[in-house]
Amino acid sequence: MRCLRRISSAVDQGLTSLYRSLGRFIARRPWAVITITVAVALACAVGFIRFTVEEDAEKLYTPQNAPSFEDKAYVDAYYPSDSLSVKLLSLSTQDGGNVLTKEHLLEHLRAYTLATTQTVETKGVKYAYADVCDTVSEQSTECRVDSVLAFWNYNETALKSDPNILATLNRRDAALDYLGRPVNLNWVLGGVRRDASGAVVAAECLQSVLFMKYGSEFDDAEDSPTVVYQERIVEVCYDGWSSAILAQYVSCDAAVGRESTDAINRDVSRLTVGYVLLIIYTLVVLWRNSWAYQKVHVALGSFIAIGMGIAASFGMLSGFGLEFNFVCQVLPFLLVGVGVDNTFVIVSNYFDQDPDAPIEHRLGEALALAGSSITVSCMTNVIAFAVGTYTSLEALLSFSVYASIGVLMVFIFQVTAFPAFLALDARRELRKRLGAGGCGGCCVAPCCCQSDPVAEQLQHGSNGWTLESNIYKHNHDGAAGNALEPTANSPPTPHGPPKRSGSSTPSANASTGDLNVKVSVRPPSPDSMKQQAFVNEAPAPASSPRDFSTPTITCWGKRVFNPHDDQLSTKIIARWLPRVSLALWGKVLVIVLECVFLGFAIYGCTKVYQDFNFREMFVPEGNWLHEAFQVEDRYFGGEKVPVAAYTRLPNDGRDYFYYQDQLAALGQKLGSDPYITDVPPVNSWYDDYQKWLNSSAYAGQLVNGRAPNETAFNGWLKEWLRTDGRASAGNIVLNATTGRIVSTRFPAFTKDVVDGAWAIKCVDSTRDTVTAAAPDLNTIAFGYSYTFWDGFRSITFSTITNVIIAAAAVFLVTLLLLADVLAALVVGCMVVLCDVGVLGSMHYLGLTFNSVTCIVLVLAVGISVDYSAHVMRAFLVSTGTRQERAHKALVEIGGAVWNGAITTFLAVLPMAAAEHYIFTTVFQMFAILILLSIWHGVVLLPVLCSFAGPASYRDQDSSQHGKKDAVVEMA
């Protein structure tokens, strides 16, 4: 422990010396520092030239090491053309009305005709429906469509002239789909009603499914022909649709992406309100009721420094080629909140200094004291965020890099550029106090109407200031803890008040690791020792009385402003809160409430489940697409995801002819899998081929209903693919040289996706089914949704791993800075309780565990540790009983912690009104995180420390050196 204390002492003293020197340098050359920092920010911002945004959901929200990606590579190699679907869903305007009437069918035909007769233009090229529709096969240019309109060949005249449409529908062979099979009425009709014989007599919904090209130039980019055409379908069949008898809905993949992007863009514009709230709160906190000490305008310098930090970090990372993404959209708001926190700490320590001291001394001491505090916050955040890079999830990886570098760059500019602005304002402050300068002290530099008559004061202080007469807002113990704390009745020391550890005269004994203990001048603790004061401010020597108060701006309240008076945040946390939380009955109440909260959190953790339905989650609530989704759920079994079984080259290299039993079993067993729907049924090319053979001219040559040999099998297969089997040509890959089968596909659809757990079971079940059915054909089951579903397993492992690593890293940093194992463990316990609380709250908020929520869970480690670590360090450096030290910790740092929580909350508050899932989720989880962090940091932690907190540094040092230094606080 002594070695750890030596290391911590060396780190603390090193940081103090570094920041003191930095502050003095900035005070001497503020304009030079501003010029350099602006130049650096502009140089880094050049990287915005390469700024790009990654929008591919599959890449962002799916771990790239998921097993499905190997299968996807195979599928893309052999079946490069996939399809997207557009569904035209038609309901009667009368709820539950029958749509199997000629009038309704004609209206549905009108919608279909509108959808298929459009012409769009993109990239200077015009495209008709035939150019973007997915054709049946290379041998057949017929567009793939599933529709009840096939019974009348999509012809208005044929439909109008049909004397009995129900009779036509009930003739099974009256219409064939693009695969040459009878149209499945359960797939194109919803809410079907049948009579006793099974004949269709009515239906509530009509569905036409149009399949569009996907792949190569027909990708999911906003300007691809497929996406543009789908958007046109939405315009003419939904936005511009008008009918007295038929309500029209459109469900299409392109619309999901479009609506998601539009919602994000709308939300980002709204979220600028967060900046306004932060600015207003910053102005309120920096307000001083004195023209001389006013710091409201300094907020401008703070936001300029924060802006430079954000621009520098984002520009630099963009220059390195790191892509931005939708999740990163929330970062600017969080970084502004973090930066403003640093501003409050620096300004607070600036006002702790003697106003008569030279600016160089005031700024040096302010940074010496604030620097260590904000460094702790910065390092824990950077480390916790950086741990997120240990992931295969692209969204989390990119977010973590942008967050960690962003926090670091904002911190650097906040300890360089902002103090430079503060140094310039310090000159204005001094002029205003002394009434010097023609402009009344309003300018930060001499101008045509203002000379600089206070150069002497700038260099040596004013009103006879000396180090011996220096007055701090707080008094502090002397070197090595050998001096007694002055009390109300004790006379002042001959040389003024004892120096704090940040003063220019170091009093800590580096060789022994002794540290000065910072003791605040504050009201007494709310305990049985209410008559005792912590410590009174020692007056300046009688020979040189100084008064740095000024007249107030407003006419109400006090007429004199003292810069050393407490702000409202300090009063709330240091005076009012301890009267409740640190009273005996308050402690019992706090512990009981924590047990109740923890119980609810643990229960919630057991109820949280995995789910990431991109279509449902990324389309805003109340959006028109949800109406189409509801129609699908009601009439067609919900979201049926396309999947397929893929056979590959046999293990022994023989021809497929020898594995016909496995081919037959594959279609049958895949169709009977509990996660595969029978509407529409599995498309087995082998079954269709066998049916053709048994009804062809070759039927007499078959052996047991099959081709007699390998040559016949392959030769007749080619003939079938050229004729009746054209629709299956896209499901069979042949070797151009040998004519043998290389790979085949058995398309199918899953049942309605329930949640993430269901999806994982679906993946496992279908894989097991196809492997067991055709083990010698290297069969795989794959659907493009499998990349998401298969990733759920990786997301869970990745999140748990990242949280553990982040917690361990933060614990080590906290241990180094606090130099106390028990203290580090208690802080770690607070972090764990916060993370458990956030995870458990997801159940009550209706959130699921997925790629978005896992990001917040990882970030929670770095954010929550700040609140507890600061309070614990203040507890360790204080002296007295545990009860008194718990109160002193709140006095010393509680106000800053409170302001930090408020600014972080204000940064995310506008997200409460957002539409998009990402922003609403971040707001809900961050709101809970901030509430829990404040609760555990400034309420529960002091209570626990008052009962069994670690010994103060002075007590530890005294024990190690065999001394018994008494800390006496006299009434």
PDB file of C-alpha atoms in Angstrom, residues 15-28 364 367-368:
ATOM      1  CA  LEU A  15       0.138  16.554 -12.787  1.00  0.00           C
ATOM      2  CA  THR A  16      -0.121  19.477 -10.382  1.00  0.00           C
ATOM      3  CA  SER A  17       3.288  20.820 -11.408  1.00  0.00           C
ATOM      4  CA  LEU A  18       2.533  20.321 -15.104  1.00  0.00           C
ATOM      5  CA  TYR A  19      -0.807  22.109 -15.003  1.00  0.00           C
ATOM      6  CA  ARG A  20       0.556  24.931 -12.838  1.00  0.00           C
ATOM      7  CA  SER A  21       3.282  25.590 -15.386  1.00  0.00           C
ATOM      8  CA  LEU A  22       0.779  25.329 -18.232  1.00  0.00           C
ATOM      9  CA  GLY A  23      -1.594  27.783 -16.549  1.00  0.00           C
ATOM     10  CA  ARG A  24       1.159  30.346 -15.974  1.00  0.00           C
ATOM     11  CA  PHE A  25       2.355  30.028 -19.546  1.00  0.00           C
ATOM     12  CA  ILE A  26      -1.178  30.531 -20.867  1.00  0.00           C
ATOM     13  CA  ALA A  27      -1.672  33.564 -18.613  1.00  0.00           C
ATOM     14  CA  ARG A  28       1.477  35.140 -20.037  1.00  0.00           C
ATOM     15  CA  GLY A 364      -1.705  28.556 -12.583  1.00  0.00           C
ATOM     16  CA  LEU A 367      -5.313  24.671 -13.458  1.00  0.00           C
ATOM     17  CA  ALA A 368      -3.073  22.939 -10.908  1.00  0.00           C
TER      18      ALA A 368
END
